[in-house]
Short mmCIF file of C-alpha atoms in Angstrom, two decimals:
data_model
loop_
_atom_site.label_atom_id
_atom_site.label_comp_id
_atom_site.label_asym_id
_atom_site.label_seq_id
_atom_site.Cartn_x
_atom_site.Cartn_y
_atom_site.Cartn_z
CA MET A 1408 96.97 87.84 104.67
CA ASN A 1409 100.58 86.92 103.98
CA ARG A 1410 102.91 89.72 105.02
CA ARG A 1411 104.92 89.23 101.86
CA THR A 1412 102.11 88.68 99.37
CA PHE A 1413 99.81 91.53 100.45
CA LEU A 1414 101.82 93.70 98.06
CA GLN A 1415 99.85 92.19 95.17
CA GLY A 1416 97.22 94.89 95.58
CA ALA A 1417 99.11 97.76 93.87
CA THR A 1418 97.57 98.91 90.59
CA PHE A 1419 97.99 101.49 87.81
CA LEU A 1420 95.30 103.97 86.85
CA THR A 1421 95.21 104.16 83.07
CA GLY A 1422 94.31 107.44 81.48
CA ALA A 1423 94.49 109.41 84.71
CA LEU A 1424 96.96 112.28 84.37
CA ILE A 1425 99.19 112.10 81.31
CA LEU A 1426 102.35 114.18 81.54
CA PRO A 1427 104.89 114.65 78.75
CA SER A 1428 107.65 112.08 78.65
CA ALA A 1429 111.21 112.98 79.55
CA GLY A 1430 114.39 111.09 80.04
CA ALA A 1431 115.18 112.66 83.41
CA LEU A 1432 113.99 111.24 86.73
CA ALA A 1433 111.44 114.05 87.03
CA ALA A 1434 109.88 115.13 83.74
CA PRO A 1435 110.72 118.76 82.86
CA ASP A 1436 107.12 119.52 81.86
CA ALA A 1437 104.52 119.85 84.57
CA GLN A 1438 100.82 120.41 85.08
CA PRO A 1439 98.96 122.27 87.84
CA PHE A 1440 98.11 120.18 90.89
CA SER A 1441 96.04 120.73 94.02
CA TYR A 1442 94.41 118.48 96.59
CA ASP A 1443 91.01 120.00 95.79
CA ALA A 1444 91.48 119.05 92.14
CA LEU A 1445 92.36 115.51 93.19
CA ILE A 1446 89.13 115.31 95.20
CA ALA A 1447 87.17 116.47 92.16
CA ARG A 1448 88.80 113.77 90.02
CA ALA A 1449 88.01 111.08 92.57
CA GLN A 1450 84.39 112.20 92.74
CA LYS A 1451 84.07 112.15 88.95
CA MET A 1452 85.63 108.67 88.79
CA ALA A 1453 83.07 107.38 91.30
CA GLY A 1454 80.36 108.03 88.74
CA ALA A 1455 82.15 106.10 86.01
CA ALA A 1456 82.81 102.40 85.48
CA TYR A 1457 85.87 100.91 87.13
CA VAL A 1458 88.77 100.34 84.73
CA PRO A 1459 90.86 97.28 85.63
CA PRO A 1460 94.55 98.00 86.15
CA LEU A 1461 97.28 97.51 83.59
CA MET A 1462 100.20 95.33 84.70
CA PRO A 1463 103.44 95.89 82.73
CA ALA A 1464 105.22 92.79 81.35
CA PRO A 1465 103.47 90.27 83.64
CA ALA A 1466 105.54 87.31 82.39
CA VAL A 1467 108.73 89.13 83.40
CA VAL A 1468 107.39 90.48 86.68
CA GLN A 1469 106.33 87.00 87.83
CA GLN A 1470 109.97 85.90 87.59
CA ILE A 1471 111.00 88.56 90.12
CA ASN A 1472 110.25 86.51 93.24
CA TYR A 1473 110.97 87.48 96.82
CA ALA A 1474 114.68 86.64 96.59
CA ARG A 1475 115.23 88.27 93.18
CA HIS A 1476 113.30 91.36 94.27
CA GLY A 1477 115.66 91.69 97.22
CA GLU A 1478 118.58 91.96 94.79
CA LEU A 1479 117.17 95.20 93.36
CA VAL A 1480 118.65 98.00 95.47
CA PHE A 1481 117.84 101.64 94.86
CA ARG A 1482 120.98 103.71 94.36
CA THR A 1483 120.79 106.08 97.28
CA GLN A 1484 122.98 108.68 95.59
CA LYS A 1485 120.14 109.17 93.08
CA ALA A 1486 117.47 109.77 95.72
CA LEU A 1487 115.58 113.03 95.39
CA PHE A 1488 116.12 115.46 98.29
CA SER A 1489 119.32 113.70 99.31
CA GLY A 1490 121.47 116.77 98.75
CA GLN A 1491 123.49 114.79 96.20
CA PRO A 1492 124.75 117.03 93.33
CA ASP A 1493 123.49 114.84 90.46
CA THR A 1494 119.86 114.97 91.61
CA GLY A 1495 119.53 118.72 91.32
CA LYS A 1496 117.40 118.68 94.47
CA GLU A 1497 118.10 120.28 97.80
CA GLN A 1498 118.36 118.61 101.14
CA GLY A 1499 115.40 116.98 102.84
CA TYR A 1500 114.12 113.47 103.47
CA PRO A 1501 115.62 111.44 100.60
CA LEU A 1502 112.96 109.90 98.37
CA GLU A 1503 113.50 106.38 97.01
CA PHE A 1504 111.32 103.97 95.05
CA PHE A 1505 110.42 100.27 95.05
CA PRO A 1506 110.67 98.28 91.80
CA LEU A 1507 107.99 95.98 90.45
CA GLY A 1508 108.05 92.30 91.42
CA MET A 1509 105.96 89.17 91.83
CA TYR A 1510 104.35 90.53 95.00
CA ALA A 1511 104.08 94.10 93.70
CA PRO A 1512 103.20 93.63 90.02
CA LYS A 1513 101.17 96.75 89.27
CA ARG A 1514 102.57 100.09 88.33
CA VAL A 1515 101.87 103.11 90.53
CA GLN A 1516 102.43 106.59 89.10
CA MET A 1517 104.69 108.97 91.05
CA PHE A 1518 104.71 112.75 90.79
CA LEU A 1519 106.94 115.42 92.30
CA VAL A 1520 105.02 118.56 93.32
CA GLU A 1521 106.85 121.90 93.37
CA ASP A 1522 105.18 125.31 93.48
CA GLY A 1523 101.79 123.81 92.72
CA MET A 1524 103.04 121.98 89.62
CA ALA A 1525 103.26 118.18 89.29
CA SER A 1526 105.96 116.45 87.24
CA GLU A 1527 105.91 112.70 86.71
CA ILE A 1528 108.89 110.82 88.16
CA ARG A 1529 110.15 108.46 85.47
CA TYR A 1530 111.42 104.92 85.94
CA THR A 1531 114.85 104.11 84.56
CA PRO A 1532 116.70 100.86 85.28
CA ASP A 1533 119.89 102.70 86.23
CA LEU A 1534 118.14 103.85 89.42
CA PHE A 1535 118.73 100.35 90.79
CA ASP A 1536 121.69 98.10 91.33
CA MET A 1537 120.69 94.76 89.81
CA PRO A 1538 122.67 91.61 88.97
CA ASP A 1539 123.21 90.88 85.29
CA ASP A 1540 121.00 87.78 85.45
CA ASN A 1541 118.10 89.43 87.32
CA PRO A 1542 114.82 89.24 85.33
CA ALA A 1543 114.22 92.94 86.10
CA ARG A 1544 116.67 93.76 83.31
CA GLN A 1545 113.93 92.61 80.90
CA LEU A 1546 111.39 95.15 82.17
CA PRO A 1547 110.24 97.73 79.60
CA PRO A 1548 111.53 101.30 79.87
CA ASP A 1549 108.14 102.53 81.15
CA ALA A 1550 107.74 99.75 83.76
CA GLY A 1551 107.28 102.27 86.56
CA PHE A 1552 107.45 101.81 90.32
CA ALA A 1553 105.57 99.75 92.92
CA GLY A 1554 105.84 102.25 95.77
CA PHE A 1555 108.14 104.66 97.58
CA ARG A 1556 109.86 105.30 100.88
CA LEU A 1557 111.47 108.21 102.67
CA GLN A 1558 114.91 107.90 104.26
CA GLU A 1559 116.06 109.60 107.44
CA TRP A 1560 117.09 113.25 107.16
CA TYR A 1561 120.07 113.41 104.85
CA GLN A 1562 122.42 114.69 107.58
CA ALA A 1563 121.68 111.77 109.90
CA ASP A 1564 124.45 109.18 110.03
CA ASP A 1565 122.19 106.32 109.02
CA TRP A 1566 120.03 107.96 106.35
CA VAL A 1567 121.30 105.58 103.67
CA ARG A 1568 120.34 102.51 105.69
CA GLN A 1569 117.18 103.61 107.51
CA ASP A 1570 113.83 104.57 106.01
CA TRP A 1571 111.04 105.84 108.22
CA VAL A 1572 107.91 105.54 106.08
CA ALA A 1573 106.93 103.31 103.16
CA PHE A 1574 103.91 103.06 100.84
CA GLN A 1575 103.64 99.84 98.85
CA GLY A 1576 100.81 97.53 97.87
CA ALA A 1577 97.07 98.29 97.61
CA SER A 1578 96.46 101.11 100.13
CA TYR A 1579 98.98 99.83 102.69
CA PHE A 1580 101.56 102.06 104.35
CA ARG A 1581 103.68 101.88 107.47
CA ALA A 1582 106.16 103.85 109.54
CA ILE A 1583 108.76 103.18 112.18
CA GLY A 1584 108.19 104.13 115.79
CA ALA A 1585 110.38 105.65 118.45
CA ASP A 1586 112.62 102.55 118.50
CA GLY A 1587 113.38 102.73 114.77
CA GLN A 1588 111.60 99.48 113.88
CA TYR A 1589 108.85 98.63 111.41
CA GLY A 1590 105.96 96.43 112.52
CA LEU A 1591 102.24 96.82 111.91
CA SER A 1592 100.70 98.67 108.94
CA ALA A 1593 97.86 101.04 108.22
CA ARG A 1594 95.56 101.08 105.20
CA GLY A 1595 93.56 103.68 103.37
CA ILE A 1596 90.32 101.70 103.61
CA VAL A 1597 88.91 98.19 104.22
CA LEU A 1598 86.07 96.77 102.13
CA ASN A 1599 84.13 93.59 102.93
CA ALA A 1600 86.69 92.11 105.32
CA ALA A 1601 85.37 88.93 106.98
CA SER A 1602 82.03 89.23 105.17
CA ALA A 1603 80.02 87.02 102.83
CA LEU A 1604 81.57 88.89 99.89
CA PRO A 1605 85.22 88.63 98.78
CA GLU A 1606 87.40 91.27 100.40
CA GLU A 1607 88.28 94.09 98.03
CA PHE A 1608 91.68 95.79 98.04
CA PRO A 1609 91.48 99.28 96.49
CA ASP A 1610 94.75 100.82 95.42
CA PHE A 1611 96.64 104.04 95.84
CA ARG A 1612 97.30 104.48 92.12
CA GLU A 1613 98.98 107.87 92.07
CA PHE A 1614 101.18 109.64 94.60
CA TYR A 1615 102.00 113.36 94.62
CA ILE A 1616 105.00 114.06 96.85
CA ALA A 1617 106.12 117.49 98.05
CA GLN A 1618 108.87 118.79 100.33
CA GLU A 1619 108.96 122.53 100.85
CA PRO A 1620 112.12 124.45 99.82
CA GLY A 1621 114.22 125.24 102.84
CA SER A 1622 112.40 122.67 104.95
CA THR A 1623 113.84 121.47 108.24
CA PRO A 1624 113.63 117.99 109.82
CA ASP A 1625 110.45 119.13 111.61
CA THR A 1626 108.73 120.27 108.41
CA PRO A 1627 106.02 117.79 107.38
CA VAL A 1628 106.38 115.91 104.11
CA THR A 1629 103.11 116.18 102.16
CA VAL A 1630 101.89 113.25 100.09
CA CYS A 1631 98.59 113.17 98.22
CA ALA A 1632 97.21 109.88 96.93
CA LEU A 1633 94.45 108.84 94.55
CA LEU A 1634 92.49 105.78 95.68
CA ASP A 1635 90.60 103.60 93.22
CA GLY A 1636 88.84 100.24 93.31
CA PRO A 1637 85.73 98.50 91.98
CA SER A 1638 83.56 99.88 94.82
CA VAL A 1639 85.31 103.07 95.91
CA THR A 1640 87.37 106.09 94.92
CA GLY A 1641 89.02 108.68 97.11
CA ALA A 1642 91.59 111.41 97.62
CA TYR A 1643 93.98 111.36 100.57
CA ARG A 1644 96.43 113.94 101.89
CA PHE A 1645 99.17 112.90 104.32
CA ARG A 1646 101.26 115.39 106.29
CA MET A 1647 104.00 113.26 107.83
CA THR A 1648 106.39 114.50 110.51
CA ARG A 1649 109.55 112.70 111.59
CA GLY A 1650 112.06 115.15 113.11
CA LEU A 1651 115.52 114.40 114.46
CA ASP A 1652 114.17 113.60 117.94
CA ARG A 1653 113.38 109.99 117.22
CA SER A 1654 111.72 109.41 120.58
CA LYS A 1655 108.73 111.20 119.06
CA GLY A 1656 108.25 108.49 116.44
CA VAL A 1657 106.25 109.44 113.35
CA ILE A 1658 103.04 111.47 113.25
CA MET A 1659 100.76 111.55 110.21
CA GLU A 1660 97.91 113.99 109.84
CA ILE A 1661 95.53 112.54 107.25
CA GLU A 1662 92.61 114.09 105.39
CA ALA A 1663 90.51 111.95 103.07
CA LYS A 1664 87.40 112.22 100.94
CA VAL A 1665 85.97 108.80 100.06
CA PHE A 1666 83.25 108.14 97.45
CA LEU A 1667 81.40 104.83 97.13
CA ARG A 1668 80.71 103.77 93.53
CA ALA A 1669 78.94 100.59 94.74
CA ASP A 1670 77.24 99.23 97.86
CA VAL A 1671 79.66 97.81 100.45
CA GLU A 1672 78.70 95.16 102.99
CA ARG A 1673 81.36 96.04 105.58
CA LEU A 1674 83.13 99.39 105.31
CA GLY A 1675 86.17 99.92 107.53
CA LEU A 1676 87.60 103.44 107.89
CA VAL A 1677 90.97 104.43 109.40
CA PRO A 1678 92.05 100.75 109.40
CA LEU A 1679 95.07 99.22 111.13
CA THR A 1680 96.60 95.82 110.29
CA SER A 1681 98.89 93.75 112.51
CA MET A 1682 100.05 90.25 113.50
CA PHE A 1683 99.41 88.26 116.65
CA TRP A 1684 100.46 84.62 116.80
CA PHE A 1685 100.66 84.08 120.57
CA GLY A 1686 101.54 85.94 123.75
CA GLU A 1687 102.09 84.83 127.36
CA TYR A 1688 98.82 82.97 126.78
CA GLY A 1689 97.50 81.06 123.75
CA LYS A 1690 97.92 77.78 121.90
CA GLY A 1691 101.01 78.89 119.98
CA ARG A 1692 103.18 78.61 123.07
CA MET A 1693 103.70 74.90 122.30
CA GLN A 1694 104.30 75.47 118.57
CA ASP A 1695 107.41 77.65 118.70
CA TRP A 1696 110.50 77.96 120.87
CA ARG A 1697 110.01 81.67 121.59
CA PRO A 1698 107.94 82.82 124.58
CA GLU A 1699 105.86 85.29 122.51
CA VAL A 1700 105.48 86.27 118.84
CA HIS A 1701 103.43 89.35 117.91
CA ASP A 1702 103.63 92.84 116.40
CA SER A 1703 100.82 94.01 118.68
CA ASP A 1704 99.40 92.49 121.85
CA GLY A 1705 96.18 94.41 122.34
CA LEU A 1706 93.53 96.84 121.16
CA ALA A 1707 93.33 99.97 123.30
CA MET A 1708 90.21 102.15 123.21
CA TRP A 1709 89.35 105.53 124.71
CA THR A 1710 85.60 105.81 124.42
CA GLY A 1711 83.55 108.92 123.83
CA ALA A 1712 82.35 108.63 127.44
CA GLY A 1713 85.96 108.59 128.67
CA GLU A 1714 86.34 104.90 129.57
CA ARG A 1715 89.74 103.31 128.96
CA ILE A 1716 89.56 99.76 127.63
CA TRP A 1717 92.21 97.13 126.92
CA ARG A 1718 91.35 94.08 124.82
CA PRO A 1719 94.20 91.50 124.55
CA LEU A 1720 94.43 89.95 121.09
CA ASN A 1721 93.60 86.37 120.17
CA ASN A 1722 94.63 83.90 117.50
CA PRO A 1723 91.28 82.09 117.21
CA ASP A 1724 90.37 78.84 115.50
CA GLU A 1725 88.06 80.70 113.13
CA THR A 1726 87.76 84.29 111.96
CA ARG A 1727 85.98 86.48 114.50
CA ILE A 1728 84.73 90.06 114.48
CA SER A 1729 84.23 91.89 117.79
CA ALA A 1730 82.31 95.18 117.64
CA PHE A 1731 82.55 97.89 120.29
CA ALA A 1732 79.73 100.39 119.73
CA ASP A 1733 80.54 104.00 120.53
CA GLU A 1734 79.80 107.61 119.72
CA ASN A 1735 82.73 109.86 118.86
CA PRO A 1736 85.51 107.74 120.37
CA ARG A 1737 88.48 109.80 121.47
CA GLY A 1738 90.91 107.29 120.00
CA PHE A 1739 91.90 103.67 119.54
CA GLY A 1740 94.96 101.74 118.51
CA LEU A 1741 96.80 98.46 118.19
CA LEU A 1742 99.59 98.61 120.75
CA GLN A 1743 102.70 96.64 121.57
CA ARG A 1744 102.79 97.07 125.35
CA ASP A 1745 105.28 94.31 126.06
CA ARG A 1746 108.73 95.88 125.65
CA THR A 1747 110.85 93.24 127.42
CA PHE A 1748 113.33 91.52 125.09
CA ASP A 1749 113.41 88.38 127.24
CA HIS A 1750 109.72 87.89 126.49
CA PHE A 1751 110.54 87.45 122.78
CA LEU A 1752 114.20 86.34 122.52
CA ASP A 1753 114.16 87.11 118.81
CA GLY A 1754 116.64 88.97 116.62
CA VAL A 1755 113.81 90.59 114.65
CA PHE A 1756 113.10 92.79 117.69
CA TYR A 1757 109.41 92.31 118.39
CA ASP A 1758 110.07 94.28 121.57
CA ARG A 1759 110.74 97.36 119.41
CA ARG A 1760 107.68 97.17 117.16
CA PRO A 1761 105.70 100.43 117.09
CA SER A 1762 102.29 100.98 118.58
CA LEU A 1763 99.80 102.78 116.33
CA TRP A 1764 97.14 105.11 117.71
CA VAL A 1765 94.26 106.75 115.82
CA GLU A 1766 93.34 110.26 117.00
CA PRO A 1767 90.16 111.54 115.32
CA ILE A 1768 90.34 115.25 114.54
CA THR A 1769 86.88 115.38 112.98
CA PRO A 1770 84.47 113.41 115.23
CA LEU A 1771 83.62 109.97 113.87
CA GLY A 1772 79.97 110.05 114.97
CA MET A 1773 77.99 106.91 115.74
CA GLY A 1774 79.38 103.51 114.87
CA ALA A 1775 81.67 100.83 116.23
CA ILE A 1776 85.34 100.03 116.55
CA GLU A 1777 85.62 96.55 115.07
CA LEU A 1778 88.39 94.07 115.82
CA MET A 1779 89.03 91.34 113.27
CA GLU A 1780 91.00 88.26 114.37
CA ILE A 1781 91.97 85.63 111.78
CA PRO A 1782 93.59 82.26 112.53
CA THR A 1783 97.29 81.95 111.76
CA ASP A 1784 99.91 79.28 112.33
CA ASP A 1785 102.93 81.47 111.61
CA GLU A 1786 104.25 84.98 112.05
CA ILE A 1787 104.30 85.84 108.32
CA ASN A 1788 100.56 86.48 108.25
CA ASP A 1789 98.87 89.76 109.12
CA ASN A 1790 95.87 88.31 110.94
CA ILE A 1791 94.64 91.28 112.99
CA GLY A 1792 92.61 94.26 111.83
CA ALA A 1793 91.04 97.18 113.69
CA PHE A 1794 88.91 99.85 112.05
CA TRP A 1795 85.95 102.19 112.47
CA VAL A 1796 82.60 101.13 110.99
CA PRO A 1797 80.20 104.07 110.73
CA GLU A 1798 76.55 103.52 111.65
CA GLY A 1799 74.17 102.85 108.78
CA PRO A 1800 74.53 101.05 105.45
CA ALA A 1801 77.44 101.89 103.14
CA LEU A 1802 75.52 102.58 99.92
CA LYS A 1803 76.53 103.66 96.46
CA GLY A 1804 76.82 107.45 96.25
CA THR A 1805 77.75 107.88 99.93
CA THR A 1806 80.63 110.25 100.73
CA TYR A 1807 82.85 110.06 103.81
CA ASP A 1808 84.95 112.99 105.09
CA LEU A 1809 87.85 111.96 107.30
CA HIS A 1810 90.43 113.93 109.27
CA TYR A 1811 92.60 112.12 111.80
CA ARG A 1812 96.14 111.60 113.07
CA LEU A 1813 98.14 108.42 113.26
CA HIS A 1814 100.76 108.25 116.02
CA TRP A 1815 103.52 105.66 115.43
CA LEU A 1816 105.09 105.45 118.90
CA SER A 1817 106.23 103.04 121.58
CA ASP A 1818 103.16 103.82 123.68
CA GLU A 1819 99.82 105.52 123.20
CA PRO A 1820 100.17 109.32 122.93
CA PHE A 1821 97.48 110.20 125.49
CA PRO A 1822 97.90 107.72 128.37
CA ALA A 1823 95.62 107.98 131.38
CA THR A 1824 97.43 109.14 134.49
CA ASN A 1825 94.78 108.36 137.09
CA ILE A 1826 94.26 104.64 136.39
CA ALA A 1827 96.59 101.68 135.92
CA ARG A 1828 96.90 99.81 132.64
CA ALA A 1829 96.84 96.08 131.91
CA ILE A 1830 100.27 94.70 131.03
CA ALA A 1831 99.78 90.91 131.02
CA THR A 1832 97.02 88.33 130.70
CA ARG A 1833 97.65 84.84 132.10
CA ILE A 1834 95.34 81.83 131.80
CA GLY A 1835 95.55 78.44 133.47
CA ARG A 1836 93.60 75.76 135.28
CA GLY A 1837 91.08 76.97 137.81
CA GLY A 1838 90.53 75.79 141.35
CA GLN A 1839 92.69 76.10 144.40
CA PRO A 1840 96.31 74.90 144.31
CA GLY A 1841 96.84 71.81 146.43
CA HIS A 1842 93.29 70.59 145.87
CA VAL A 1843 91.68 68.50 143.16
CA ARG A 1844 91.20 70.80 140.19
CA PRO A 1845 87.55 70.89 139.07
CA PRO A 1846 86.79 70.22 135.40
CA ASN A 1847 85.86 73.07 133.03
CA VAL A 1848 87.19 75.73 135.40
CA HIS A 1849 89.75 78.24 134.09
CA HIS A 1850 91.79 80.76 136.04
CA PHE A 1851 92.53 84.29 134.79
CA ALA A 1852 95.25 86.51 136.23
CA VAL A 1853 95.53 90.02 134.80
CA GLU A 1854 98.39 92.30 135.81
CA PHE A 1855 98.04 96.07 136.06
CA ASP A 1856 100.81 98.61 136.36
CA ARG A 1857 101.21 102.35 136.72
CA PRO A 1858 103.47 103.29 139.62
CA SER A 1859 101.82 106.67 140.21
CA VAL A 1860 98.55 104.82 140.88
CA MET A 1861 99.40 101.40 142.27
CA THR A 1862 102.00 102.54 144.81
CA GLN A 1863 99.33 104.73 146.45
CA ILE A 1864 97.34 101.71 147.67
CA PRO A 1865 97.64 101.66 151.49
CA TYR A 1866 99.45 98.73 153.04
CA GLY A 1867 97.07 95.91 153.87
CA VAL A 1868 94.35 97.18 151.52
CA PHE A 1869 93.32 94.93 148.63
CA PRO A 1870 91.40 96.41 145.70
CA LYS A 1871 88.12 94.80 144.72
CA VAL A 1872 87.99 92.67 141.56
CA VAL A 1873 84.90 93.58 139.54
CA ALA A 1874 84.41 90.81 136.97
CA SER A 1875 81.57 89.63 134.74
CA ALA A 1876 81.06 87.06 131.98
CA SER A 1877 78.57 86.62 129.14
CA ALA A 1878 78.32 82.89 129.97
CA GLY A 1879 79.38 80.56 132.76
CA ALA A 1880 79.97 81.42 136.41
CA ILE A 1881 82.72 83.52 138.02
CA SER A 1882 84.19 82.64 141.42
CA ARG A 1883 87.33 83.08 143.54
CA THR A 1884 87.85 86.77 142.77
CA PHE A 1885 90.81 88.33 144.60
CA SER A 1886 93.61 90.82 144.06
CA GLU A 1887 97.24 90.54 145.11
CA PRO A 1888 100.40 92.61 144.76
CA VAL A 1889 103.25 91.33 142.60
CA PRO A 1890 106.50 91.55 144.62
CA ASN A 1891 108.09 94.41 142.66
CA GLY A 1892 105.75 96.87 144.38
CA ASN A 1893 104.18 98.51 141.31
CA VAL A 1894 102.13 95.70 139.76
CA TRP A 1895 98.85 94.33 141.10
CA ARG A 1896 97.13 91.23 139.84
CA GLY A 1897 93.38 90.72 139.52
CA ASN A 1898 92.33 87.06 139.71
CA PHE A 1899 89.15 85.11 139.08
CA ASP A 1900 87.95 81.64 138.06
CA LEU A 1901 85.47 80.96 135.27
CA GLU A 1902 83.45 77.75 135.07
CA VAL A 1903 82.01 77.23 131.61
CA SER A 1904 81.05 74.38 129.28
CA PRO A 1905 83.63 73.29 126.68
CA GLY A 1906 83.28 74.99 123.29
CA THR A 1907 81.60 78.09 124.72
CA VAL A 1908 82.85 81.49 123.59
CA VAL A 1909 82.71 83.91 126.52
CA ASP A 1910 83.14 87.68 126.62
CA LEU A 1911 84.86 88.65 129.87
CA ARG A 1912 85.09 92.03 131.58
CA MET A 1913 87.14 92.98 134.63
CA TYR A 1914 88.73 95.91 136.45
CA LEU A 1915 90.06 96.71 139.90
CA GLU A 1916 88.16 99.10 142.13
CA LEU A 1917 89.17 101.00 145.26
CA ASP A 1918 86.75 102.97 147.44
CA GLY A 1919 84.05 102.56 144.80
CA LYS A 1920 86.14 104.10 142.01
CA PRO A 1921 87.94 102.35 139.10
CA LEU A 1922 91.61 101.88 139.87
CA THR A 1923 92.47 100.37 136.47
CA GLU A 1924 91.34 100.49 132.89
CA THR A 1925 88.70 97.95 131.85
CA TRP A 1926 90.10 94.62 130.67
CA LEU A 1927 88.00 92.83 128.04
CA TYR A 1928 88.74 89.39 126.65
CA GLN A 1929 87.04 86.85 124.39
CA PHE A 1930 87.74 83.34 125.65
CA GLU A 1931 86.93 80.05 123.94
CA ALA A 1932 86.70 77.26 126.52
CA ASN A 1933 88.66 74.29 125.16
#
């Protein structure tokens, strides 16, 4: 999916919660609001027919292309919770809004929640700086917004320039990590991705945003959202914590109640979405001048049985789904482990992109973590997905209760301390250097690092490489230290027929015990 066009999914729920009109940014009249009431509404909607969204002034909106949309700048002095006198709101995380545009054409309703009462936040064109010739000047007075974002705490020096969380398009949202950079996204739900049916993109159609009076930078911002689509409805509650200590990244505690109004072929819960073009391996290395291009370089899993697994990402020739069956996994995430600028050499700072880890609070039960890899020939496409697929068919009338945390950090929040982690995957011709290289033999070199573990290996001792393959034959297994003293490399050759797709598994072992996490990889022999 194009990283710029995925915004097309945002929609407007007609006839949902009608509040009296007012000329002010937040309407003076309000109605009672609670998360429980939102759940009840979502459940009632699941029993009714889906109402297609209303798109305001589509002929005008289609003229607001990527460049013209970029000209529309929210006036930060009008942000709610900015502490600015003309907003009438106290200090907090300033709240700003995204305007409609070609890639975000559907109106999303916004509400401010105070003391259990919800007031609609009204669109007015004077909220935005816009050139005189921008088509947005032709939008109707009730055009509405496409999404919202929260700026850094109003006392921070860069609050005007730096936002830390954004919701825009379908059920997509994202946050910055400890290095202050956006990268991958999360979604509310995934329906029929990489299936025989067209993928469906349900929408967060209403947002209810609350910041407690007298809150501090460590006080969570609470956002409730109403999800709606042809096959699903739902209510979500986000408690999002930023804080002034930016090394802690962003943490979101999420509760959700999801109701299926139709059968779904592939249901993906707690989904993550990212981009991988190529890394230190892969065909893209000859298509671009940069050494690596990716928002994430691997899927990390912590199984219910306690095994730590690392699966480097691929950019395949055709869409592939890999399923990792489990019961009550302790967590999983799409991580950016490579943090060396020289490995990217790019001013968009791929080395600073956040890692995103899912921590289930309520056990997920039986099911599988599924990894979706879609071909891409450029970095503008989100071609990676990871999500939980519960066991059993996803049938009309089924309800799903979710409670989990998302950690937007530089690294996973619960790293293992007693085993080393994989930090690089390298692939080349097999056979022994200095000899005739045999055909259809490929060499794999996987590097593992964790100083507290790897530096404890006695001098002259070489860990055992434990490797297996679903097809072909493995040979020449050996381990070797990399000269810096912390990193060890596990090596093996794989002989396999061209065109074969092989699932590989490997780890290093010392004295009969795992020394590293388990490295998994899906290799297509070409």
